[in-house]
JSON list of C-alpha atoms in Angstrom, two decimals:
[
{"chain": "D", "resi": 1, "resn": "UNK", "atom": "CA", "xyz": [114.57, 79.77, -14.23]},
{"chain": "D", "resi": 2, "resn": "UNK", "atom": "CA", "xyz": [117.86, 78.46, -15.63]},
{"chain": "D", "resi": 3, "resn": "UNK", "atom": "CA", "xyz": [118.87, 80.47, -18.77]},
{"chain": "D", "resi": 4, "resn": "UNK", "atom": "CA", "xyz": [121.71, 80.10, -21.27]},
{"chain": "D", "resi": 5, "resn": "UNK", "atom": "CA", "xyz": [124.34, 83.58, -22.27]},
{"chain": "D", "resi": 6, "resn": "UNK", "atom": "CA", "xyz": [123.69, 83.31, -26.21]},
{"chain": "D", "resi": 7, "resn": "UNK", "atom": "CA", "xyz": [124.05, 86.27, -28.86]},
{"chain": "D", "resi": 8, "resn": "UNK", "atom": "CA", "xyz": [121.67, 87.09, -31.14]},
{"chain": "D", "resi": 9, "resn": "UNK", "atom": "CA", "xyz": [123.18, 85.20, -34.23]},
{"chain": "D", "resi": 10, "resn": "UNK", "atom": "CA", "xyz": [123.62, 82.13, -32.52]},
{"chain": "D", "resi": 11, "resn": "UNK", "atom": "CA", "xyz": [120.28, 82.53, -31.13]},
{"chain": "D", "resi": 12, "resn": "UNK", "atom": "CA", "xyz": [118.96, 82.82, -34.83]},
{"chain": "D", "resi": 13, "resn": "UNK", "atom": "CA", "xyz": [121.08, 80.23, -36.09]},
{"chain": "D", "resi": 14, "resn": "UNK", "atom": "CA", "xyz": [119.39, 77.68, -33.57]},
{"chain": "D", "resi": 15, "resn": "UNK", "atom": "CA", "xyz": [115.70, 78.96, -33.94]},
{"chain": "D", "resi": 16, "resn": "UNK", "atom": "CA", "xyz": [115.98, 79.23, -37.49]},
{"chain": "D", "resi": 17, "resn": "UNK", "atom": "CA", "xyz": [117.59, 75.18, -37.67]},
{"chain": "D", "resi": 18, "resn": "UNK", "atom": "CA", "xyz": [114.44, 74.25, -35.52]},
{"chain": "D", "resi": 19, "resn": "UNK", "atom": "CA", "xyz": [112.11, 76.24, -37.70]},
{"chain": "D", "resi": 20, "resn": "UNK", "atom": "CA", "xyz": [113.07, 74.10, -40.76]},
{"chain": "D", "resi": 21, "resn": "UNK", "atom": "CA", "xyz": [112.43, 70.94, -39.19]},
{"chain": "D", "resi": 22, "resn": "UNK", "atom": "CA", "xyz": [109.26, 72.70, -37.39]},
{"chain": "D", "resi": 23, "resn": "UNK", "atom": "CA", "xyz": [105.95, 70.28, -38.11]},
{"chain": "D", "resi": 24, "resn": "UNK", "atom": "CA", "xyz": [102.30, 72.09, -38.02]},
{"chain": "D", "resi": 25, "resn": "UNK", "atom": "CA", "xyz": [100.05, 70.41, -35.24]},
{"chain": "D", "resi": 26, "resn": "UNK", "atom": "CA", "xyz": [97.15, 70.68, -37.35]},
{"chain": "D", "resi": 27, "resn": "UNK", "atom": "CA", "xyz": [99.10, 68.76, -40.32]},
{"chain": "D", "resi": 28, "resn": "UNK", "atom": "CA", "xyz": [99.24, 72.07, -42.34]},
{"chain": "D", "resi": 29, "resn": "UNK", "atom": "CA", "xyz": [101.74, 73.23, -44.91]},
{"chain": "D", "resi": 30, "resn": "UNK", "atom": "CA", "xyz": [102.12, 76.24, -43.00]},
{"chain": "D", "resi": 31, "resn": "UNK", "atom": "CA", "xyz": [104.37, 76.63, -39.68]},
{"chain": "D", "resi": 32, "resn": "UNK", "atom": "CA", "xyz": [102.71, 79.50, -37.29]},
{"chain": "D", "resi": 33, "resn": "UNK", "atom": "CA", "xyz": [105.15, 80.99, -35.04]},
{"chain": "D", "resi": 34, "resn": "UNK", "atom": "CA", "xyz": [104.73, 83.74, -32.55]},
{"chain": "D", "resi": 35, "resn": "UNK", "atom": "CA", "xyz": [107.23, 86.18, -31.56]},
{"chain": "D", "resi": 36, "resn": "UNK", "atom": "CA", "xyz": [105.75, 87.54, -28.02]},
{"chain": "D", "resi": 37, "resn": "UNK", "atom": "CA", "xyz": [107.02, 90.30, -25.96]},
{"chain": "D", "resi": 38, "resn": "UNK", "atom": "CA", "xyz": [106.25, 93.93, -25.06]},
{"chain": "D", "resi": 39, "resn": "UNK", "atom": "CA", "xyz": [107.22, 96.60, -27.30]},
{"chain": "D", "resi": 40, "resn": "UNK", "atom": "CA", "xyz": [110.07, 97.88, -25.05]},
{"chain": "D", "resi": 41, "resn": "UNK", "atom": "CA", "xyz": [111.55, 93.84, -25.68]},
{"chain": "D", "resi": 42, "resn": "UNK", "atom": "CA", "xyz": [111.20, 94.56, -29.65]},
{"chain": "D", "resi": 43, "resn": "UNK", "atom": "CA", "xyz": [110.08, 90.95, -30.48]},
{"chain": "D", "resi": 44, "resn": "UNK", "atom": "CA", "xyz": [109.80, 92.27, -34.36]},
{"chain": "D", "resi": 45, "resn": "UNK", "atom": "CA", "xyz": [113.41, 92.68, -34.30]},
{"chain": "D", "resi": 46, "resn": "UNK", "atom": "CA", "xyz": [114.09, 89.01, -33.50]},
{"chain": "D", "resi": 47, "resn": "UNK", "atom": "CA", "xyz": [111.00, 87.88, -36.00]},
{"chain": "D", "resi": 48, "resn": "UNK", "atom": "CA", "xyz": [113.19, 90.27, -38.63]},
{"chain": "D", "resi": 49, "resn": "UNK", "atom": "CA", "xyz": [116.22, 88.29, -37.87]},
{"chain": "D", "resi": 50, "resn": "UNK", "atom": "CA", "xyz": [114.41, 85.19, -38.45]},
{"chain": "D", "resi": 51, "resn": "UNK", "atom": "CA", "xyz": [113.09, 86.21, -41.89]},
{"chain": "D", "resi": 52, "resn": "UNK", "atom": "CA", "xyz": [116.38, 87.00, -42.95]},
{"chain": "D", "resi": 53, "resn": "UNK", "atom": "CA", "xyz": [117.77, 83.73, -41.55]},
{"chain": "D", "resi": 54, "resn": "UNK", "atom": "CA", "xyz": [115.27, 81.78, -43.74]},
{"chain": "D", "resi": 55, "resn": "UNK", "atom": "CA", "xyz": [115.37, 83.49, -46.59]},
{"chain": "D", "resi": 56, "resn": "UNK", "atom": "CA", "xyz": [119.48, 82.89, -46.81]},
{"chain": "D", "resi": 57, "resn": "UNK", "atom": "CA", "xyz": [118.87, 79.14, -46.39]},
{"chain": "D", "resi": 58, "resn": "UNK", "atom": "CA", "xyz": [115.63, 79.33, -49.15]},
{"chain": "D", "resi": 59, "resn": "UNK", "atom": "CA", "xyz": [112.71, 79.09, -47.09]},
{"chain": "D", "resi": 60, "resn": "UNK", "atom": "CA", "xyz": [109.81, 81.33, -47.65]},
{"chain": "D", "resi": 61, "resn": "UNK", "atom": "CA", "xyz": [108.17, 83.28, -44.56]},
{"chain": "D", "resi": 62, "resn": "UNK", "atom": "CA", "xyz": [106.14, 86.49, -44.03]},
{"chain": "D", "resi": 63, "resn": "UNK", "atom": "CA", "xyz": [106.65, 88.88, -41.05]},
{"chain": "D", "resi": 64, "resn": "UNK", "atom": "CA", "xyz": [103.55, 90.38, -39.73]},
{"chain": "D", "resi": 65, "resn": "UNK", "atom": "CA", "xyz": [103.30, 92.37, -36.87]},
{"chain": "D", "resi": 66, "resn": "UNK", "atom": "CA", "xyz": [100.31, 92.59, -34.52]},
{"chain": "D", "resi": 67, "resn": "UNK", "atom": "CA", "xyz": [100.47, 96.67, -34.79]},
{"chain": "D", "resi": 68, "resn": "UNK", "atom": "CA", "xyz": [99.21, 96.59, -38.12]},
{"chain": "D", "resi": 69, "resn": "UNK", "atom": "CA", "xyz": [96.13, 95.59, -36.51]},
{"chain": "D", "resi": 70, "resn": "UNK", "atom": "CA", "xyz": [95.05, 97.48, -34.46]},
{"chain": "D", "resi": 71, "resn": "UNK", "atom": "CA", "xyz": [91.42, 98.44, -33.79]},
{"chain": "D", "resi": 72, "resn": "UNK", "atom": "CA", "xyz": [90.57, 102.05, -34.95]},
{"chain": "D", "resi": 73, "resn": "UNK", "atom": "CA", "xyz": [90.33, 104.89, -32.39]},
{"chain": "D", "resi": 74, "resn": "UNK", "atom": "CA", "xyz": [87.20, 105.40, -32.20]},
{"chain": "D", "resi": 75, "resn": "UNK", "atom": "CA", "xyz": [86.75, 101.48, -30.68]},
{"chain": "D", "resi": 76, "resn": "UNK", "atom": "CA", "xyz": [90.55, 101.14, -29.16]},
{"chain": "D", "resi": 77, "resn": "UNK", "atom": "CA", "xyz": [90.29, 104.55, -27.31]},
{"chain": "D", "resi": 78, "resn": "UNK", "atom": "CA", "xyz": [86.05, 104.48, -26.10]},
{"chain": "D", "resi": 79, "resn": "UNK", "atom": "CA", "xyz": [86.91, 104.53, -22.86]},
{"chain": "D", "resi": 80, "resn": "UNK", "atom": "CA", "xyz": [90.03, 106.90, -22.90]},
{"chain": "D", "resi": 81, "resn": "UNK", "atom": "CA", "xyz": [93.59, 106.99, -24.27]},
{"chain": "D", "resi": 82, "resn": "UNK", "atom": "CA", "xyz": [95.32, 105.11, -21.16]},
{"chain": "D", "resi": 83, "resn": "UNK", "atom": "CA", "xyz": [92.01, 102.55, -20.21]},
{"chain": "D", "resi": 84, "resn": "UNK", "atom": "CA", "xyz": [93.93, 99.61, -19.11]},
{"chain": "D", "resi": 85, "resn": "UNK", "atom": "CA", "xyz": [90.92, 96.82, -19.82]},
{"chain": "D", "resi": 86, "resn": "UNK", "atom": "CA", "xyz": [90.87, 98.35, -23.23]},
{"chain": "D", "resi": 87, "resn": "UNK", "atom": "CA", "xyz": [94.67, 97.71, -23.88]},
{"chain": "D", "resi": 88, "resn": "UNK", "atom": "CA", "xyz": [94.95, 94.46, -22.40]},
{"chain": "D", "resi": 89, "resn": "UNK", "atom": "CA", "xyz": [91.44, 93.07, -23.90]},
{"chain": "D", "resi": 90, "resn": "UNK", "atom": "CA", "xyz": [90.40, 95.32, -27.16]},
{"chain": "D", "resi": 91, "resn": "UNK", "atom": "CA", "xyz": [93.31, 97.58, -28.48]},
{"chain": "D", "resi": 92, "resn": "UNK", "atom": "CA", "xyz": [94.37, 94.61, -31.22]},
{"chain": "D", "resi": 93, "resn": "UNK", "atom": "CA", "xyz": [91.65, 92.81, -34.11]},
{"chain": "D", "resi": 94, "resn": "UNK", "atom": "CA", "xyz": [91.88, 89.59, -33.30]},
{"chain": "D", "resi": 95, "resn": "UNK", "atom": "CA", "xyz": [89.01, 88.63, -35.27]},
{"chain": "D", "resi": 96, "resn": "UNK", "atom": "CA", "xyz": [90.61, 90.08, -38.16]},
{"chain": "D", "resi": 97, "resn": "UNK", "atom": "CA", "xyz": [93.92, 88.33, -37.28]},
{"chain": "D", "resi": 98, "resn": "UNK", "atom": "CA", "xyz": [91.96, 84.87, -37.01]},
{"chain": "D", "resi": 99, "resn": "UNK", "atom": "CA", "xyz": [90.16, 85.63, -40.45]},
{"chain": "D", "resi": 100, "resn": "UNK", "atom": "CA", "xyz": [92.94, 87.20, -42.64]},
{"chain": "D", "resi": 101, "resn": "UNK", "atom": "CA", "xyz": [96.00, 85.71, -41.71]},
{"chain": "D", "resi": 102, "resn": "UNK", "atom": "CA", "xyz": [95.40, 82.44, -39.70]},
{"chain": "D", "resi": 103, "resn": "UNK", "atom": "CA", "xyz": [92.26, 81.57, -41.47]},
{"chain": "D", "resi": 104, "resn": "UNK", "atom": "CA", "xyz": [94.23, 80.95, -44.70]},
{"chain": "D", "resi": 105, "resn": "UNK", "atom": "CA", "xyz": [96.97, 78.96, -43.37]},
{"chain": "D", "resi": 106, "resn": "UNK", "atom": "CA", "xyz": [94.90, 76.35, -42.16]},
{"chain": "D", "resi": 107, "resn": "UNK", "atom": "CA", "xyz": [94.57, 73.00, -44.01]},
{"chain": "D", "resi": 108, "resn": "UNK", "atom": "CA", "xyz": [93.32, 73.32, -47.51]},
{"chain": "D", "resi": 109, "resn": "UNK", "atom": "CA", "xyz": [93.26, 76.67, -46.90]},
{"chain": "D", "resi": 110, "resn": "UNK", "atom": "CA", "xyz": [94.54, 79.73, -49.45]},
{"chain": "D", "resi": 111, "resn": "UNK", "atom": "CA", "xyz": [97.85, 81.09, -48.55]},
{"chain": "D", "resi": 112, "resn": "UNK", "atom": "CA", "xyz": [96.61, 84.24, -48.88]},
{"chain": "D", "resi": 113, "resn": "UNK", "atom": "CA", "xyz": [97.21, 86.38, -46.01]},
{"chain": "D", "resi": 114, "resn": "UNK", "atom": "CA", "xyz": [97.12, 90.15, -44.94]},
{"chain": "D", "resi": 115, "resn": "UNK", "atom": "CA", "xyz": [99.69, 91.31, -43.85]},
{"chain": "D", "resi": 116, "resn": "UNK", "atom": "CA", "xyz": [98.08, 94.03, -42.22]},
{"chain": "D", "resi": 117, "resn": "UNK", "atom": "CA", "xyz": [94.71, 96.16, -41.97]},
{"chain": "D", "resi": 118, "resn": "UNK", "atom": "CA", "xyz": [94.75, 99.21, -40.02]},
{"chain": "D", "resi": 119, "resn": "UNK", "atom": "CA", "xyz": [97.54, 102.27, -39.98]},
{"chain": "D", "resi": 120, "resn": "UNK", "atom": "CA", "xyz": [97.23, 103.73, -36.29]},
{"chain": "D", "resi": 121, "resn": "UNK", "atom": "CA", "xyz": [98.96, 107.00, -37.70]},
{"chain": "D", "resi": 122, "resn": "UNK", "atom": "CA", "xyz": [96.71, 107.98, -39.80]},
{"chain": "D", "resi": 123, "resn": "UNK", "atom": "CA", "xyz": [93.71, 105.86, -38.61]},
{"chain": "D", "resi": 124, "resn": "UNK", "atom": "CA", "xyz": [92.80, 104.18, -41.99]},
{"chain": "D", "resi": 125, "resn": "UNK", "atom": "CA", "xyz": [93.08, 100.71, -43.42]},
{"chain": "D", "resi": 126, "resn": "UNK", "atom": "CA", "xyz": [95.95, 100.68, -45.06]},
{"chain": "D", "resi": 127, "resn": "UNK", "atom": "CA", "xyz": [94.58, 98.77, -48.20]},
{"chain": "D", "resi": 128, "resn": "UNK", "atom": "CA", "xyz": [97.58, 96.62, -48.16]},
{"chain": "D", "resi": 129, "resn": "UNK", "atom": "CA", "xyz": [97.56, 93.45, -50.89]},
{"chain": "D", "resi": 130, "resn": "UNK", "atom": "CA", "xyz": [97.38, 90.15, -50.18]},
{"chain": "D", "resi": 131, "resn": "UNK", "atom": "CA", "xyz": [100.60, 87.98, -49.94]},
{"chain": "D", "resi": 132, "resn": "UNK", "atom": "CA", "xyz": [100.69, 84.43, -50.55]},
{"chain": "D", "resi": 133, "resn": "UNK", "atom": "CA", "xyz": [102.63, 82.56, -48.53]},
{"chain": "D", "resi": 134, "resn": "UNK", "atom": "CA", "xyz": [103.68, 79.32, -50.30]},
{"chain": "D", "resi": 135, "resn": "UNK", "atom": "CA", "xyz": [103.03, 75.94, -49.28]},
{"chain": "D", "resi": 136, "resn": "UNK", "atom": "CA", "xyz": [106.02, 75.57, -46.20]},
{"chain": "D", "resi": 137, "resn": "UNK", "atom": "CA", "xyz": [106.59, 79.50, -46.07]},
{"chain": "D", "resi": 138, "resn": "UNK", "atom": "CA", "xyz": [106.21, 80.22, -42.09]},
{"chain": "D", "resi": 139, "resn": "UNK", "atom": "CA", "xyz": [104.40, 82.85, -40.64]},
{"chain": "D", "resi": 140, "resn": "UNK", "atom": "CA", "xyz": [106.33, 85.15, -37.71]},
{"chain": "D", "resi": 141, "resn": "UNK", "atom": "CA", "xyz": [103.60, 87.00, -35.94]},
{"chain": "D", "resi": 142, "resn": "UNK", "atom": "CA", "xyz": [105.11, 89.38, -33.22]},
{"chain": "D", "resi": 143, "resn": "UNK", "atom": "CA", "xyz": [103.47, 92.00, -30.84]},
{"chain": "D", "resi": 144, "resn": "UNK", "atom": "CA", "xyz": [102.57, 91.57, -26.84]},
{"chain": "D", "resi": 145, "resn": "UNK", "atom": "CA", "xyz": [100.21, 89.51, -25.64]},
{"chain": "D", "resi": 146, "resn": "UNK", "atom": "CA", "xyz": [100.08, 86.97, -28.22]},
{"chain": "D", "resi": 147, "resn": "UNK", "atom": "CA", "xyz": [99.95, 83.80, -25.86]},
{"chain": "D", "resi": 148, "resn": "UNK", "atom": "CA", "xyz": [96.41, 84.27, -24.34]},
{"chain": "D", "resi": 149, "resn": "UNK", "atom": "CA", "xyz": [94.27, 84.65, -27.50]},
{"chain": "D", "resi": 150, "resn": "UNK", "atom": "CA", "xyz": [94.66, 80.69, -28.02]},
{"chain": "D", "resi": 151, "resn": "UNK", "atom": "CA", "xyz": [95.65, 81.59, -31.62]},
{"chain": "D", "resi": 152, "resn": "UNK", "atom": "CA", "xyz": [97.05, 77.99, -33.49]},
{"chain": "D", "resi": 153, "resn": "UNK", "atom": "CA", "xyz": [101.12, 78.88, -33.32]},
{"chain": "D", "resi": 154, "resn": "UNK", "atom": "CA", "xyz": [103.18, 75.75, -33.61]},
{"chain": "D", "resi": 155, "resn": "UNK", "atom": "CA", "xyz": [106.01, 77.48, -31.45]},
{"chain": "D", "resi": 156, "resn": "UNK", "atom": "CA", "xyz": [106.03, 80.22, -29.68]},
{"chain": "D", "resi": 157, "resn": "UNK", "atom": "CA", "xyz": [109.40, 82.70, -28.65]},
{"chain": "D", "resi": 158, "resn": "UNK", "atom": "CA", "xyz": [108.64, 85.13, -25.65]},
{"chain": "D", "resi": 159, "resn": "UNK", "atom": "CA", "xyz": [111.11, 87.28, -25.33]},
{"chain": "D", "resi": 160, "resn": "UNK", "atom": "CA", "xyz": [111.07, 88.65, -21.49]},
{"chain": "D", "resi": 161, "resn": "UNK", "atom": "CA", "xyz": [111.84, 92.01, -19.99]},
{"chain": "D", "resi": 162, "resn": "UNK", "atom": "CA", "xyz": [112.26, 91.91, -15.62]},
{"chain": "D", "resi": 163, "resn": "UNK", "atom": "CA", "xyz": [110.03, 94.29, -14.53]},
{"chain": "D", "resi": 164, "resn": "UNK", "atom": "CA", "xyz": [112.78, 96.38, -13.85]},
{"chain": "D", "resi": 165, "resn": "UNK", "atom": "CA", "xyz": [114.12, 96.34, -17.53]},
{"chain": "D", "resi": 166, "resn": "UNK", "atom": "CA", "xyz": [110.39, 97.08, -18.69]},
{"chain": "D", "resi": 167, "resn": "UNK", "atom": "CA", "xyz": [109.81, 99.90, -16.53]},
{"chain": "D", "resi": 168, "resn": "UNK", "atom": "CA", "xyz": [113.34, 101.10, -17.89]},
{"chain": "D", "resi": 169, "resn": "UNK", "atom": "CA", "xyz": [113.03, 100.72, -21.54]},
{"chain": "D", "resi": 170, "resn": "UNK", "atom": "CA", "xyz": [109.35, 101.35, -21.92]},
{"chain": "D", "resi": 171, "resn": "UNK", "atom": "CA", "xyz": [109.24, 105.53, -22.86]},
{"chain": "D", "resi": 172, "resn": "UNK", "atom": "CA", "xyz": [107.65, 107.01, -19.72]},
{"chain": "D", "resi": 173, "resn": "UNK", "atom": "CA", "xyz": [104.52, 108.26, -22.29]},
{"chain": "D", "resi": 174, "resn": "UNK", "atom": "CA", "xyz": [103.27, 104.59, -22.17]},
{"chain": "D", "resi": 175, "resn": "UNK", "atom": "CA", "xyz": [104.33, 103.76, -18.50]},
{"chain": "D", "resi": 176, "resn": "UNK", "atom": "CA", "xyz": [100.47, 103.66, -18.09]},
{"chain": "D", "resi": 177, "resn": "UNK", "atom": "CA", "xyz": [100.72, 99.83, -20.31]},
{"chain": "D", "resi": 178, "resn": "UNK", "atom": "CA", "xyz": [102.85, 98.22, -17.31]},
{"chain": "D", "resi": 179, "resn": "UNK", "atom": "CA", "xyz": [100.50, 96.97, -15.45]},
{"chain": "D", "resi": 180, "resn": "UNK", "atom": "CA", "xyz": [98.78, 95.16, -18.41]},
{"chain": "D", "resi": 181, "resn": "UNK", "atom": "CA", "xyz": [102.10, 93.19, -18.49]},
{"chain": "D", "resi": 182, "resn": "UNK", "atom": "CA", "xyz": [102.12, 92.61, -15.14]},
{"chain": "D", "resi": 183, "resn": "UNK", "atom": "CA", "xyz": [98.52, 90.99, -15.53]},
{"chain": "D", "resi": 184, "resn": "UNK", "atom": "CA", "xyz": [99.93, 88.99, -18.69]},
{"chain": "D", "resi": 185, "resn": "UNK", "atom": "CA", "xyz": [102.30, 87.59, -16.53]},
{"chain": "D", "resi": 186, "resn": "UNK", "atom": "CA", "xyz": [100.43, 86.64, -13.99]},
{"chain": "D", "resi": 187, "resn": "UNK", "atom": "CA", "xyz": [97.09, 85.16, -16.03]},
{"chain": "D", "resi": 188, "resn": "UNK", "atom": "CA", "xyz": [99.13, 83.60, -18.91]},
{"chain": "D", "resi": 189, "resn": "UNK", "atom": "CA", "xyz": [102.47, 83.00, -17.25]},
{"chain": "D", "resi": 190, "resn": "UNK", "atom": "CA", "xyz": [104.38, 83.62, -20.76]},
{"chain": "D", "resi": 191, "resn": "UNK", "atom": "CA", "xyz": [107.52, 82.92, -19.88]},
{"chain": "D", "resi": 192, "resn": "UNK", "atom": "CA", "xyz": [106.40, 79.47, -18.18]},
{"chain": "D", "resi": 193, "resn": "UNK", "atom": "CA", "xyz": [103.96, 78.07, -21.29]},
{"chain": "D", "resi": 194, "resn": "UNK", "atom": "CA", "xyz": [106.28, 79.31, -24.08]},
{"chain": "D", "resi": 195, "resn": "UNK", "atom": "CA", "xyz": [108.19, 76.73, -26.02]},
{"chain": "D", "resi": 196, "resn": "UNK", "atom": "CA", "xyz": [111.55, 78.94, -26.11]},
{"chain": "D", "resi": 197, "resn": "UNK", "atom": "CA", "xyz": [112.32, 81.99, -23.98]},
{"chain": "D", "resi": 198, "resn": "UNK", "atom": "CA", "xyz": [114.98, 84.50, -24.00]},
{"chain": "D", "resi": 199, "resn": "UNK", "atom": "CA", "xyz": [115.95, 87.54, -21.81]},
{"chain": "D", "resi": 200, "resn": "UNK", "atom": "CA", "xyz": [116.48, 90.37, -23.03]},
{"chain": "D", "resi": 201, "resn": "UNK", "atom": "CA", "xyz": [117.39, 92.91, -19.82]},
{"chain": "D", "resi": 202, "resn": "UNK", "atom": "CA", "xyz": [120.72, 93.92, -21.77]},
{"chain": "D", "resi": 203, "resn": "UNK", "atom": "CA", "xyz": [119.95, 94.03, -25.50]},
{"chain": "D", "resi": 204, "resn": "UNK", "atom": "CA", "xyz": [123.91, 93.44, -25.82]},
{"chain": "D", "resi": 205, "resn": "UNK", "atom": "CA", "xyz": [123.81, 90.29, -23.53]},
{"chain": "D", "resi": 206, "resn": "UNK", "atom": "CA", "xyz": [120.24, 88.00, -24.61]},
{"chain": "D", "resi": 207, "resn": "UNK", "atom": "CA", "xyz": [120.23, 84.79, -22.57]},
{"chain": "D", "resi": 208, "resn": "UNK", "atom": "CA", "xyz": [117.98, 81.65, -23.84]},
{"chain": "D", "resi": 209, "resn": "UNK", "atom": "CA", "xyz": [115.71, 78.61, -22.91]},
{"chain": "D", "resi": 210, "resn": "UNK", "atom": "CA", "xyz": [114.71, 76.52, -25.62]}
]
């Protein structure tokens, strides 16, 4: 795997430069783009960063992050609070992802999008409003396991963590999640199928494929 030393900015600079030329595959006014990674790999950070970089050259987006929809407690935790199946396969909505936020970005479709549903703190919906995202406004959708839900991005960023770097920066309360990334890695080979990759081991230091 042959990576490029980049920083952050530059890194931004050049994903932000492709996302204004970025095309829809379905012909859409509406670029989908996912920011994958683990939570110890902070992929929100980078979709943050990308926000901020389109906004300064006056392009619309929305930021939405996969945590806001989560499945309540009663579903996500059936089976236990550390049930690995449950993480990997039913801790996130992706029925509700599909129907409130990729649903109206597809051709002829509203705009209108959710940018999230459920509060995992206090285990309610969080009765956010509706955003609409106008006509060329990008989406950034970031949270783990994003690639293997065959959800319609039009690029995808995974950022990567060695196992090593995982293990290290994951807090030792949710070591039990590791092997779920393992399995990621293994079934949906991330870091192979996604259109850009960067490493991440030292947050100072990111290095890039794209």
């Amino acid at each position: 795997m042959r990576l490029e030393p980049i920083t952050w900015e530059r890194l931004g600079d050049l994903l932000t430069d492709r996302l204004l030329e970025l095309r829809t595959a379905d012909g859409g006014p509406w670029p989908r783009v996912a920011l994958d990674g683990a939570p110890a790999a902070r992929p929100g950070d980078l979709a943050e960063r990308l926000a901020e970089a389109l906004r300064i050259r006056g392009r619309p987006s929305l930021t939405v992050g996969t945590d806001g929809f989560l499945r309540p407690a009663s579903v996500r935790l059936e089976y236990g609070h550390q049930d690995l199946e449950s993480y990997y396969s039913g801790w996130y909505d992706t029925g509700a992802l599909w129907r409130e936020v990729f649903g109206p970005l597809e051709p002829g479709g509203s705009g209108r999008v959710l940018p999230d549903l459920w509060d995992p703190r206090t285990d309610r919906a969080t009765r956010s409003p509706y955003t609409d995202l106008p006509p060329g406004g990008v989406l950034l959708l970031h949270g783990p396991l994003l690639l293997r839900h065959w959800f319609p991005f039009d690029l995808s960023v995974h950022v990567l963590l060695s196992p090593g770097a995982l293990r290290r920066r994951t807090p030792d309360a949710d070591h039990w999640t590791l092997p779920a990334f393992a399995r990621y890695e293994q079934e949906t080979d991330p870091a192979g199928t996604a259109d850009v990759l960067v490493r991440a081991d030292d947050p100072r230091h990111p290095a890039w494929r794209g």
